[in-house]
Each structure stands twice: as C-alpha cells, then as structure tokens.
C-alpha cells in the first residue's frame, strides 16, 4: 500500500483519506472472513485521520456490512483507538515506576484538574489531549511528561501548571 | 442434531440422552434445571455469566453447561457443595456492583436477578462493590435505558440483532466500564431502534424498561374538565391475567372494561372495533390495487415498530405499504371526530388513552402525521404491564370484579377484529372480507390454517373468482426482513404480505407482562395460550367478518360514506417517508 510516504507530500484531504479507507476495505473484502479484518481497517483509519471519526465508522459499516453498534463496540474496547480528534498538543504523562514513585499520580491529577478533562479526552478548545504513557526513558528526570515530542522533567504540580499556561499563551498569540 | 443416544451420569444417576446437545439441554431433559442467566433458547449462546457452571469429572475447571456439549460416558455434577458455593459467589459478584434499590425498582417482584439471588440462598450482603453511575437515556418515546442495572448478560444485544435484525445495540468499552449502548452512545431517539420493546422483554433486570406514563394518566383522570375515553387492544385482554397470577390465555376483556370505569374513564371502547374498520379500508385498498394491477404486493402497516423499521431499512417499498392507519390510530381519529360530534363535545376536551400490548405504540402516537385536525389523536399509550400496575395501585380487585361490556358506538367487534393480535390474523381477517367483497359470495371456510401458527414466515394461497392470491406472513422483524428480500427480488411473488414486528404478533408485544417465575421471556407455550384466547374469542362470536359489524356499517352510513372515501382518506389513512438515522446498514448484515 502506497501510503507510507504521506508525510513527505502535501497532507491528504478528507476525501483522499476516505478513498484510501475504501480502497483498503475493498482489498480485505476479497479475503476469506473479511469481518476479521475490522480491527485492521480501524487501524488504517486511525493512521489516516489520527482518530476514528464516526462518519468514517458509518462508512466502514456500509462497506463491510457490519452493524455500526458492533464497530463502536470494537472501537471502544481497545485503548489504542482514539474516538475524538487529538488536541493540538498531546500531553503524555509518564506513569512508569520511577515517575510513579516520584509523584506522577499527583502530576496527572493536577493536569486533569487544570484542563478539566479525563485521560483519553480532549479539552473543549481543542488545544490539549491527555494520555497516559509507560516509561519514557527519562527516569533520571522523573516525574516526566511529554508534550508533543518534547520531554519536560522534574515536575511539580506548580511547574506543570506553569507549563500548560505557557502553551496556552503561545496559542493565544 | 443426530439421533444417537449416549449415556451420561448426572449426580451419580445414569441417563440416556440425545447426543449433540449441551449439558444444560441434556440436564433439562432429565428433570434438572441448572441455574442460568445469559442463556436463552431462542438466542445464540453467549456463555458470559457463568451462573450455569457444572463440574465434569476429569476437568480441572468448572464448565459453563449452556455452552459445553455432552459426551458419552460423561460424569456431571450439578449440585456439590463447592459448586453451589462457586455459583453463589458468581451471583454475589453481580450483586456487588448492582444498585441495591429493589423496593423502588420497576422490576421489583418480577426480576430474574432477584429470583436468582434468592434461589442461590443469598440472604445478606457482606460486601459493597464499586458502583457504576450512568445517566439514564430518556430520549426515546418508548424505551428507557438504565445502564446502572445492567449485568451484561447480552440478551438484549442478541435479541435486537438475531431476532429483530435491527442491530441497534452493542457492548462498548471493556471490563468494569462495559456498557450496553447504541453506536456512538447516541441518544436512543436518534438511533435505528424501532421501539419494539423486545429488549425489555428479554432483559432480566430493569436495565431496559418502557417509558412510564401512568403518573401522567392518574393525574389527568383527576381533571374534571376532561372527557376520558379508553380503547383496549386485543392482545391486552389475552395477557393481563398474567399480571395477577392467572395462567396465560384467559380473555379478561370484561374485567378490563369494568376496571377502567372504576379508574375514572367515561367511555371504554374496543380497539377490535377499529380493527374491523382497518379491514374495511385495507381490504378495499387491496381490491383496488388488485384491479388496477398495482402496486402489489400490498404490505400491511398496523405494527408500529414495523413502520419505523420499514421506513429505515426498506424505503424502496413505501409504495407497497398500506396507507391505512393502525387500529389504534383509527379508533383515536374516530374518537376525536365522529364520537366527539355524537356526544356534542369539544374534541380538545377529550383525553384519548390507548391500552396496548406494545411499547412502539407510544412512538406511533407521537408521529405528527397521525394528528387529527391539529390535535394529537392518541394522547397517552399505556402498556399491558402498566395497566396491571395501575389496577393494583388504584386498589381495584381485577380478579373478582364483575365483567362489563364495552361502550357504543366504538365497542362492538367481529371475530376478525379479535384475531388481529396474532401473527397471521390481520391477513386472515382481510381475506374474510376481501373475498366476499370481491366475489359476492360467502367464504365458508373462514379459518385459514396456513396463516396460523408460529413459523417465522408463512405462505398461503387462496383462490378468489378463479384468481390465485399468493399470501405471506412474517412476525418478528428478522423474519420480516426475509420476506421483504423475497419481495425485492420478485415483486410478483406475493399479492399480499402481513408483517408484525414482534415474535408471535402483538400477543408477544414489548409491553406485555414479564415472564413469571416458571417461564421464560418469549416462551412459545405462553404465546400459544395467548393466541388461543383470541382464536377462542373469534369462535364465540356470531359475527366473524369485519364488514358485517353493524356499528362499522353505521359509522360508514352516518359519517365516512364508504371505504376509501375522501373522508376516510383524510382521517383513516396516512403516509410514510424514508428515515435514515445513523446506523442504518444494508439489512443483509452479518451477525458478528
Ligand atoms: S433490577 Fe432487579 S435486582 Fe436490580 S434493583 Fe431492580 S429488582 Fe433489584
Ligand atoms: S426496542 Fe427493539 S429495536 Fe429498539 S433496542 Fe430494543 S430490541 Fe432493539
Ligand atoms: S440491558 Fe438487560 S438484557 Fe441487556 S445486557 Fe444488560 S442486563 Fe442483559
Ligand atoms: S518511569 Fe517515567 S520516564 Fe521512566
Ligand atoms: S447461562 Fe451459561 S454462561 Fe450464562
């Protein structure tokens, strides 16, 4: 499938993404037991969109002849499927052992309170989404969070609030 | 299943049983009844609850007897001390995160979980587990979903997809957070749910219940300015006895009429009267189409869940759907016009209440296209279950009350009107009338046996003036789907098709009394008994053909003119249009 290079070219339009999902489905429908490829189809969708838009799940239901309620069941069962578009900035809170013993739970709680969202959700303004992470390989700096691809270490509740506010200020510029 | 006999041992006794069945089925044949919860004989096997565990010699772990096949020489224990304890632990685990509000719960006294806990010997609770808290979904006109009471047996999901073919429900999320919900957790009102209420019938707890309108009705019954008018569907009389501990299949119409008067109704009418009226209109519509050569087949439309299913999944067949309103909506239309005029009352002062076997009728009543002169035709719909409760709550002695008759002028019915409640009944009633209107001769053998019984799809042929009519009948939306696929393939295959949305027809409606302690939801014996009450009613009547009903004749003489007249069209007919909520998938679905 000729999609690995998409980052190098212009971003795909929604129509192009949908066409790719359709193409992928058409391919799996030629196999035996095409229903067993549902998860693969959802993965492909998430690769393209960054999450699983419900409109696309409707489309998958039609094309594969699988009830939407069932697709929704599968999409919600696995943690790795995002059900909402990710925020502009993705905050990953490390809950690995080193971070945990140094207060990761408290950091996580502070972020939840500050953003008024739960893990897996996106803030109302679409600026942040929040997800848990296993060891980020920066145990020396524990407790650690990663925002997009930048690591921030030796955090305290106060520091992490300041950090969030920095991103907010930037966004307001 | 092969007919080979094998020998098994249950609790040290030997039995010869058929091979090729599960341990639970074999044990059922030998006089045992292994406790169970998620299992239902009409649905696929889920094996989710593990309440049905047994010990099989040589196996390390207990096995779920509903899912495990018997084998020759198998030694099974169903009642050892350890097993009883394990089973009890499983049920206690369910209770641990279940709300403990039995005595304020809709299912109190009628709950399978309650019964199961009792039979396990659970008398006090040691431990309070973590509780789930979700909002109830109150958006639907008919069905309320309350995930807090759900024990995840999956029966509703299987019912909705395997029997009804609607596929509205699924299990979403995982583990402790699993919730039964429609796709995208959409409000029920926006989903493909047909409001049939069959999920309510199979749910062991109060996780699915109908939208309750009893308080609203009690309130309105106290309003001295209103003229309170009731109508009672055929199947209500055949089932309500069960709410009072009577065996299924007693016709309680006289008790219902007497009860409703004591509850405060000024007039009590019979939906069987308007079933006769429906036959006049639908039968004439059929003949008209037969003569004009189309569009055929004519497909009946009186089942409300079916209306919605058809608009969603088969909008291409709308031109084949009879435009005749359902008996409920016809009666309501006559109550607010013909009858209001007769008693010289302002129709706005009339409270029109329908007592129905059906949850989908609540939805039907809210369809704006059924309004009459800018008023809602049916103000409130009350299910059989709700009526049972209201009767008890109002302190009326339903069992020993002296039976009374329905009121004129919308209370007299033919036998054809009575059998409307059973699958095949509408067709049989229509044939009785259409035959005579068409040929001018009397139909001698009016009981059309090919149209009776609980086969999912029934086909029959009737010869009318040398012309062969091909008929088909389906009950349950899944079976409807089968017949409609035949129609899609070959429009000439049938002339007339009857569809009822619920298994067994209205007698198996989503608003009927819950299964009692000794039966299961959708029990075929129970449905048969309810059906025989209506067939019995038919046989007892001197008038068994709709067009011979003198009050129907009078209604046409005094008010409507003739069937399909302009007035009839205005008041007794309606129209359908495609509805495409999200979640509609081509009905050729794989059940995954
Ligand atoms: S569903 Fe059954 S067990 Fe649960 S609260 Fe209601 S009556 Fe009690
Ligand atoms: S009411 Fe009928 S269609 Fe709606 S969810 Fe329940 S079983 Fe499915
Ligand atoms: S809603 Fe009722 S039938 Fe459905 S899974 Fe829950 S307990 Fe079972
Ligand atoms: S445990 Fe957090 S970075 Fe290693
Ligand atoms: S009844 Fe057998 S596992 Fe539920």
mmCIF file of C-alpha atoms in Angstrom, chain B residues 197-451:
data_model
loop_
_atom_site.group_PDB
_atom_site.id
_atom_site.type_symbol
_atom_site.label_atom_id
_atom_site.label_comp_id
_atom_site.label_asym_id
_atom_site.label_seq_id
_atom_site.Cartn_x
_atom_site.Cartn_y
_atom_site.Cartn_z
ATOM 1 C CA UNK B 197 -39.511 -3.225 23.272
ATOM 2 C CA UNK B 198 -38.232 -6.767 22.815
ATOM 3 C CA UNK B 199 -35.049 -5.827 24.678
ATOM 4 C CA UNK B 200 -37.328 -5.003 27.610
ATOM 5 C CA UNK B 201 -38.935 -8.412 27.379
ATOM 6 C CA UNK B 202 -35.668 -10.334 27.471
ATOM 7 C CA UNK B 203 -33.756 -8.166 29.936
ATOM 8 C CA UNK B 204 -33.527 -9.991 33.273
ATOM 9 C CA UNK B 205 -33.310 -6.712 35.198
ATOM 10 C CA UNK B 206 -34.677 -3.185 34.982
ATOM 11 C CA UNK B 207 -31.972 -2.047 32.611
ATOM 12 C CA UNK B 208 -34.478 -1.670 29.795
ATOM 13 C CA UNK B 209 -37.994 -0.531 30.697
ATOM 14 C CA UNK B 210 -40.770 1.257 28.896
ATOM 15 C CA UNK B 211 -41.306 4.958 29.256
ATOM 16 C CA UNK B 212 -43.846 5.090 32.019
ATOM 17 C CA UNK B 213 -46.964 7.190 31.511
ATOM 18 C CA UNK B 214 -49.004 6.004 34.456
ATOM 19 C CA UNK B 215 -48.458 9.056 36.657
ATOM 20 C CA UNK B 216 -49.462 11.365 33.865
ATOM 21 C CA UNK B 217 -52.612 9.338 33.326
ATOM 22 C CA UNK B 218 -53.544 9.239 37.019
ATOM 23 C CA UNK B 219 -53.163 12.987 37.082
ATOM 24 C CA UNK B 220 -55.357 13.555 34.053
ATOM 25 C CA UNK B 221 -58.005 11.172 35.347
ATOM 26 C CA UNK B 222 -58.451 13.657 38.183
ATOM 27 C CA UNK B 223 -59.143 16.543 35.842
ATOM 28 C CA UNK B 224 -62.910 17.166 35.932
ATOM 29 C CA UNK B 225 -62.833 19.127 32.670
ATOM 30 C CA UNK B 226 -61.694 16.177 30.584
ATOM 31 C CA UNK B 227 -63.837 13.503 28.990
ATOM 32 C CA UNK B 228 -61.830 10.351 29.488
ATOM 33 C CA UNK B 229 -62.004 7.830 26.702
ATOM 34 C CA UNK B 230 -60.183 4.496 26.605
ATOM 35 C CA UNK B 231 -59.576 1.859 23.959
ATOM 36 C CA UNK B 232 -58.205 -1.627 24.583
ATOM 37 C CA UNK B 233 -56.139 -3.672 22.116
ATOM 38 C CA UNK B 234 -56.995 -7.358 21.530
ATOM 39 C CA UNK B 235 -53.783 -8.749 22.994
ATOM 40 C CA UNK B 236 -54.088 -6.841 26.267
ATOM 41 C CA UNK B 237 -57.108 -8.932 27.264
ATOM 42 C CA UNK B 238 -55.260 -12.143 26.374
ATOM 43 C CA UNK B 239 -52.290 -11.431 28.637
ATOM 44 C CA UNK B 240 -53.163 -9.126 31.501
ATOM 45 C CA UNK B 241 -54.376 -12.003 33.667
ATOM 46 C CA UNK B 242 -50.701 -12.977 33.968
ATOM 47 C CA UNK B 243 -50.054 -9.747 35.872
ATOM 48 C CA UNK B 244 -52.437 -11.076 38.501
ATOM 49 C CA UNK B 245 -51.047 -14.600 38.697
ATOM 50 C CA UNK B 246 -53.501 -16.202 36.281
ATOM 51 C CA UNK B 247 -52.189 -18.645 33.703
ATOM 52 C CA UNK B 248 -51.724 -17.136 30.238
ATOM 53 C CA UNK B 249 -54.559 -17.353 27.751
ATOM 54 C CA UNK B 250 -57.552 -16.044 29.721
ATOM 55 C CA UNK B 251 -59.664 -13.463 27.960
ATOM 56 C CA UNK B 252 -60.135 -10.666 30.506
ATOM 57 C CA UNK B 253 -61.909 -8.073 28.358
ATOM 58 C CA UNK B 254 -64.915 -7.762 30.681
ATOM 59 C CA UNK B 255 -62.660 -7.253 33.702
ATOM 60 C CA UNK B 256 -60.682 -4.604 31.851
ATOM 61 C CA UNK B 257 -63.802 -2.641 30.881
ATOM 62 C CA UNK B 258 -65.057 -2.799 34.479
ATOM 63 C CA UNK B 259 -61.646 -1.792 35.846
ATOM 64 C CA UNK B 260 -61.221 1.185 33.539
ATOM 65 C CA UNK B 261 -64.618 2.566 34.517
ATOM 66 C CA UNK B 262 -63.659 2.319 38.172
ATOM 67 C CA UNK B 263 -60.417 4.060 37.385
ATOM 68 C CA UNK B 264 -62.351 7.035 36.065
ATOM 69 C CA UNK B 265 -62.914 6.516 32.356
ATOM 70 C CA UNK B 266 -66.184 7.824 30.968
ATOM 71 C CA UNK B 267 -66.155 5.633 27.884
ATOM 72 C CA UNK B 268 -64.374 2.363 27.254
ATOM 73 C CA UNK B 269 -64.067 1.367 23.608
ATOM 74 C CA UNK B 270 -62.580 -1.631 21.895
ATOM 75 C CA UNK B 271 -59.637 -1.449 19.503
ATOM 76 C CA UNK B 272 -61.138 -4.569 17.933
ATOM 77 C CA UNK B 273 -63.891 -2.319 16.604
ATOM 78 C CA UNK B 274 -61.339 -0.238 14.752
ATOM 79 C CA UNK B 275 -59.535 -3.401 13.663
ATOM 80 C CA UNK B 276 -62.732 -4.140 11.746
ATOM 81 C CA UNK B 277 -62.544 -0.636 10.373
ATOM 82 C CA UNK B 278 -58.927 -1.185 9.347
ATOM 83 C CA UNK B 279 -60.007 -4.284 7.445
ATOM 84 C CA UNK B 280 -62.667 -2.315 5.598
ATOM 85 C CA UNK B 281 -60.112 0.232 4.473
ATOM 86 C CA UNK B 282 -57.161 -2.077 3.921
ATOM 87 C CA UNK B 283 -59.296 -4.786 2.295
ATOM 88 C CA UNK B 284 -60.746 -2.204 -0.104
ATOM 89 C CA UNK B 285 -57.290 -0.830 -0.783
ATOM 90 C CA UNK B 286 -56.144 -4.347 -1.623
ATOM 91 C CA UNK B 287 -59.014 -4.940 -4.031
ATOM 92 C CA UNK B 288 -58.462 -1.593 -5.661
ATOM 93 C CA UNK B 289 -54.808 -2.397 -6.231
ATOM 94 C CA UNK B 290 -55.640 -5.892 -7.435
ATOM 95 C CA UNK B 291 -57.967 -4.466 -10.043
ATOM 96 C CA UNK B 292 -55.668 -1.624 -11.028
ATOM 97 C CA UNK B 293 -52.751 -4.087 -11.119
ATOM 98 C CA UNK B 294 -50.617 -2.421 -8.588
ATOM 99 C CA UNK B 295 -48.613 -1.516 -6.775
ATOM 100 C CA UNK B 296 -48.514 -5.027 -5.370
ATOM 101 C CA UNK B 297 -47.838 -6.745 -3.082
ATOM 102 C CA UNK B 298 -49.793 -4.728 -0.595
ATOM 103 C CA UNK B 299 -47.931 -4.823 2.702
ATOM 104 C CA UNK B 300 -49.761 -4.248 5.990
ATOM 105 C CA UNK B 301 -48.703 -1.353 8.182
ATOM 106 C CA UNK B 302 -50.500 -1.608 11.524
ATOM 107 C CA UNK B 303 -47.464 -2.647 13.570
ATOM 108 C CA UNK B 304 -45.706 0.479 14.813
ATOM 109 C CA UNK B 305 -42.202 -0.975 15.197
ATOM 110 C CA UNK B 306 -42.556 -2.349 11.698
ATOM 111 C CA UNK B 307 -43.491 1.133 10.399
ATOM 112 C CA UNK B 308 -40.200 2.531 11.618
ATOM 113 C CA UNK B 309 -38.187 -0.491 10.523
ATOM 114 C CA UNK B 310 -39.660 -0.257 7.029
ATOM 115 C CA UNK B 311 -39.017 3.474 6.721
ATOM 116 C CA UNK B 312 -35.393 2.922 7.724
ATOM 117 C CA UNK B 313 -34.443 -0.315 6.019
ATOM 118 C CA UNK B 314 -36.920 -0.641 3.134
ATOM 119 C CA UNK B 315 -37.835 2.852 1.976
ATOM 120 C CA UNK B 316 -37.856 1.452 -1.583
ATOM 121 C CA UNK B 317 -41.026 -0.456 -0.676
ATOM 122 C CA UNK B 318 -43.013 2.506 0.656
ATOM 123 C CA UNK B 319 -45.371 2.497 -2.323
ATOM 124 C CA UNK B 320 -46.307 -1.068 -1.368
ATOM 125 C CA UNK B 321 -47.204 -0.201 2.193
ATOM 126 C CA UNK B 322 -50.884 0.092 3.008
ATOM 127 C CA UNK B 323 -51.799 3.682 3.786
ATOM 128 C CA UNK B 324 -54.460 2.523 6.259
ATOM 129 C CA UNK B 325 -53.657 3.692 9.788
ATOM 130 C CA UNK B 326 -53.337 1.159 12.589
ATOM 131 C CA UNK B 327 -56.477 0.199 14.526
ATOM 132 C CA UNK B 328 -55.260 2.333 17.462
ATOM 133 C CA UNK B 329 -54.873 5.439 15.362
ATOM 134 C CA UNK B 330 -58.152 4.814 13.546
ATOM 135 C CA UNK B 331 -60.030 4.497 16.821
ATOM 136 C CA UNK B 332 -58.396 7.665 18.135
ATOM 137 C CA UNK B 333 -59.270 9.553 14.957
ATOM 138 C CA UNK B 334 -62.906 8.444 15.258
ATOM 139 C CA UNK B 335 -62.972 9.337 18.952
ATOM 140 C CA UNK B 336 -61.910 12.913 18.245
ATOM 141 C CA UNK B 337 -64.286 13.413 15.293
ATOM 142 C CA UNK B 338 -67.263 11.078 14.882
ATOM 143 C CA UNK B 339 -67.690 10.339 18.571
ATOM 144 C CA UNK B 340 -66.990 13.889 19.774
ATOM 145 C CA UNK B 341 -69.664 15.075 17.389
ATOM 146 C CA UNK B 342 -72.114 12.433 18.595
ATOM 147 C CA UNK B 343 -71.797 13.465 22.233
ATOM 148 C CA UNK B 344 -71.589 17.142 21.235
ATOM 149 C CA UNK B 345 -68.239 17.597 22.931
ATOM 150 C CA UNK B 346 -65.250 19.749 22.077
ATOM 151 C CA UNK B 347 -62.630 17.218 20.887
ATOM 152 C CA UNK B 348 -59.969 19.262 22.689
ATOM 153 C CA UNK B 349 -61.640 18.252 25.947
ATOM 154 C CA UNK B 350 -61.322 14.574 25.135
ATOM 155 C CA UNK B 351 -58.475 12.574 26.649
ATOM 156 C CA UNK B 352 -57.865 9.642 24.329
ATOM 157 C CA UNK B 353 -55.981 6.817 26.018
ATOM 158 C CA UNK B 354 -54.922 3.584 24.335
ATOM 159 C CA UNK B 355 -54.190 0.424 26.336
ATOM 160 C CA UNK B 356 -51.763 -1.532 24.210
ATOM 161 C CA UNK B 357 -49.592 -4.642 24.288
ATOM 162 C CA UNK B 358 -46.905 -2.615 22.616
ATOM 163 C CA UNK B 359 -44.210 -0.114 23.545
ATOM 164 C CA UNK B 360 -43.897 1.060 19.941
ATOM 165 C CA UNK B 361 -47.462 2.397 20.094
ATOM 166 C CA UNK B 362 -46.078 5.134 22.359
ATOM 167 C CA UNK B 363 -43.851 6.106 19.493
ATOM 168 C CA UNK B 364 -46.654 5.770 16.951
ATOM 169 C CA UNK B 365 -48.889 8.074 18.987
ATOM 170 C CA UNK B 366 -46.193 10.746 18.798
ATOM 171 C CA UNK B 367 -45.905 10.653 14.996
ATOM 172 C CA UNK B 368 -47.088 14.076 13.839
ATOM 173 C CA UNK B 369 -48.604 12.741 10.611
ATOM 174 C CA UNK B 370 -51.221 10.980 12.708
ATOM 175 C CA UNK B 371 -52.582 14.194 14.236
ATOM 176 C CA UNK B 372 -56.229 14.886 13.565
ATOM 177 C CA UNK B 373 -57.366 18.471 12.931
ATOM 178 C CA UNK B 374 -54.219 19.739 14.616
ATOM 179 C CA UNK B 375 -54.699 17.614 17.730
ATOM 180 C CA UNK B 376 -52.855 14.551 18.858
ATOM 181 C CA UNK B 377 -55.200 11.648 18.139
ATOM 182 C CA UNK B 378 -53.896 9.353 20.885
ATOM 183 C CA UNK B 379 -52.932 11.360 23.962
ATOM 184 C CA UNK B 380 -51.481 8.592 26.114
ATOM 185 C CA UNK B 381 -50.474 4.988 25.481
ATOM 186 C CA UNK B 382 -50.367 2.568 28.411
ATOM 187 C CA UNK B 383 -48.862 -0.923 28.090
ATOM 188 C CA UNK B 384 -50.403 -4.107 29.474
ATOM 189 C CA UNK B 385 -47.727 -4.111 32.191
ATOM 190 C CA UNK B 386 -48.515 -0.530 33.143
ATOM 191 C CA UNK B 387 -52.237 -1.294 33.230
ATOM 192 C CA UNK B 388 -51.585 -4.216 35.571
ATOM 193 C CA UNK B 389 -49.678 -1.952 37.903
ATOM 194 C CA UNK B 390 -52.230 0.876 37.721
ATOM 195 C CA UNK B 391 -55.030 -1.514 38.597
ATOM 196 C CA UNK B 392 -53.225 -2.696 41.695
ATOM 197 C CA UNK B 393 -52.230 0.811 42.621
ATOM 198 C CA UNK B 394 -55.790 2.079 42.261
ATOM 199 C CA UNK B 395 -56.960 -0.703 44.555
ATOM 200 C CA UNK B 396 -59.219 -2.472 42.115
ATOM 201 C CA UNK B 397 -59.967 -6.174 42.523
ATOM 202 C CA UNK B 398 -59.262 -7.240 38.987
ATOM 203 C CA UNK B 399 -59.775 -10.957 39.501
ATOM 204 C CA UNK B 400 -63.214 -10.953 41.073
ATOM 205 C CA UNK B 401 -64.634 -7.821 39.538
ATOM 206 C CA UNK B 402 -67.889 -8.388 37.617
ATOM 207 C CA UNK B 403 -67.155 -8.246 33.884
ATOM 208 C CA UNK B 404 -68.723 -5.390 31.948
ATOM 209 C CA UNK B 405 -69.192 -4.619 28.273
ATOM 210 C CA UNK B 406 -67.504 -2.073 26.043
ATOM 211 C CA UNK B 407 -69.384 1.115 25.182
ATOM 212 C CA UNK B 408 -71.109 2.043 21.970
ATOM 213 C CA UNK B 409 -70.571 3.247 19.313
ATOM 214 C CA UNK B 410 -66.951 2.045 19.075
ATOM 215 C CA UNK B 411 -67.188 -1.083 21.179
ATOM 216 C CA UNK B 412 -68.689 -3.830 19.080
ATOM 217 C CA UNK B 413 -66.369 -6.096 17.121
ATOM 218 C CA UNK B 414 -66.344 -9.132 14.899
ATOM 219 C CA UNK B 415 -64.198 -12.206 15.420
ATOM 220 C CA UNK B 416 -61.938 -10.916 12.673
ATOM 221 C CA UNK B 417 -61.105 -7.909 14.841
ATOM 222 C CA UNK B 418 -60.057 -10.167 17.707
ATOM 223 C CA UNK B 419 -57.515 -12.241 15.798
ATOM 224 C CA UNK B 420 -55.683 -9.073 14.750
ATOM 225 C CA UNK B 421 -53.443 -9.636 17.734
ATOM 226 C CA UNK B 422 -51.888 -12.878 16.469
ATOM 227 C CA UNK B 423 -49.452 -13.313 13.620
ATOM 228 C CA UNK B 424 -51.466 -14.142 10.505
ATOM 229 C CA UNK B 425 -54.620 -12.660 11.991
ATOM 230 C CA UNK B 426 -54.708 -9.439 10.013
ATOM 231 C CA UNK B 427 -54.311 -11.386 6.788
ATOM 232 C CA UNK B 428 -56.993 -13.883 7.771
ATOM 233 C CA UNK B 429 -59.369 -11.075 8.702
ATOM 234 C CA UNK B 430 -58.643 -9.237 5.458
ATOM 235 C CA UNK B 431 -59.238 -12.351 3.358
ATOM 236 C CA UNK B 432 -62.591 -12.978 5.049
ATOM 237 C CA UNK B 433 -63.767 -9.562 3.949
ATOM 238 C CA UNK B 434 -61.936 -9.117 0.655
ATOM 239 C CA UNK B 435 -63.175 -12.472 -0.604
ATOM 240 C CA UNK B 436 -66.782 -11.553 -0.091
ATOM 241 C CA UNK B 437 -66.471 -8.024 -1.390
ATOM 242 C CA UNK B 438 -64.703 -9.326 -4.493
ATOM 243 C CA UNK B 439 -66.712 -12.421 -5.338
ATOM 244 C CA UNK B 440 -70.038 -11.505 -3.807
ATOM 245 C CA UNK B 441 -70.081 -14.999 -2.308
ATOM 246 C CA UNK B 442 -69.796 -16.097 1.290
ATOM 247 C CA UNK B 443 -66.460 -17.619 2.305
ATOM 248 C CA UNK B 444 -67.466 -20.867 4.009
ATOM 249 C CA UNK B 445 -64.184 -22.000 5.488
ATOM 250 C CA UNK B 446 -63.121 -18.796 7.180
ATOM 251 C CA UNK B 447 -60.316 -20.224 9.316
ATOM 252 C CA UNK B 448 -57.234 -20.090 7.121
ATOM 253 C CA UNK B 449 -54.991 -22.609 8.821
ATOM 254 C CA UNK B 450 -51.943 -21.991 6.676
ATOM 255 C CA UNK B 451 -51.845 -18.493 8.132
#
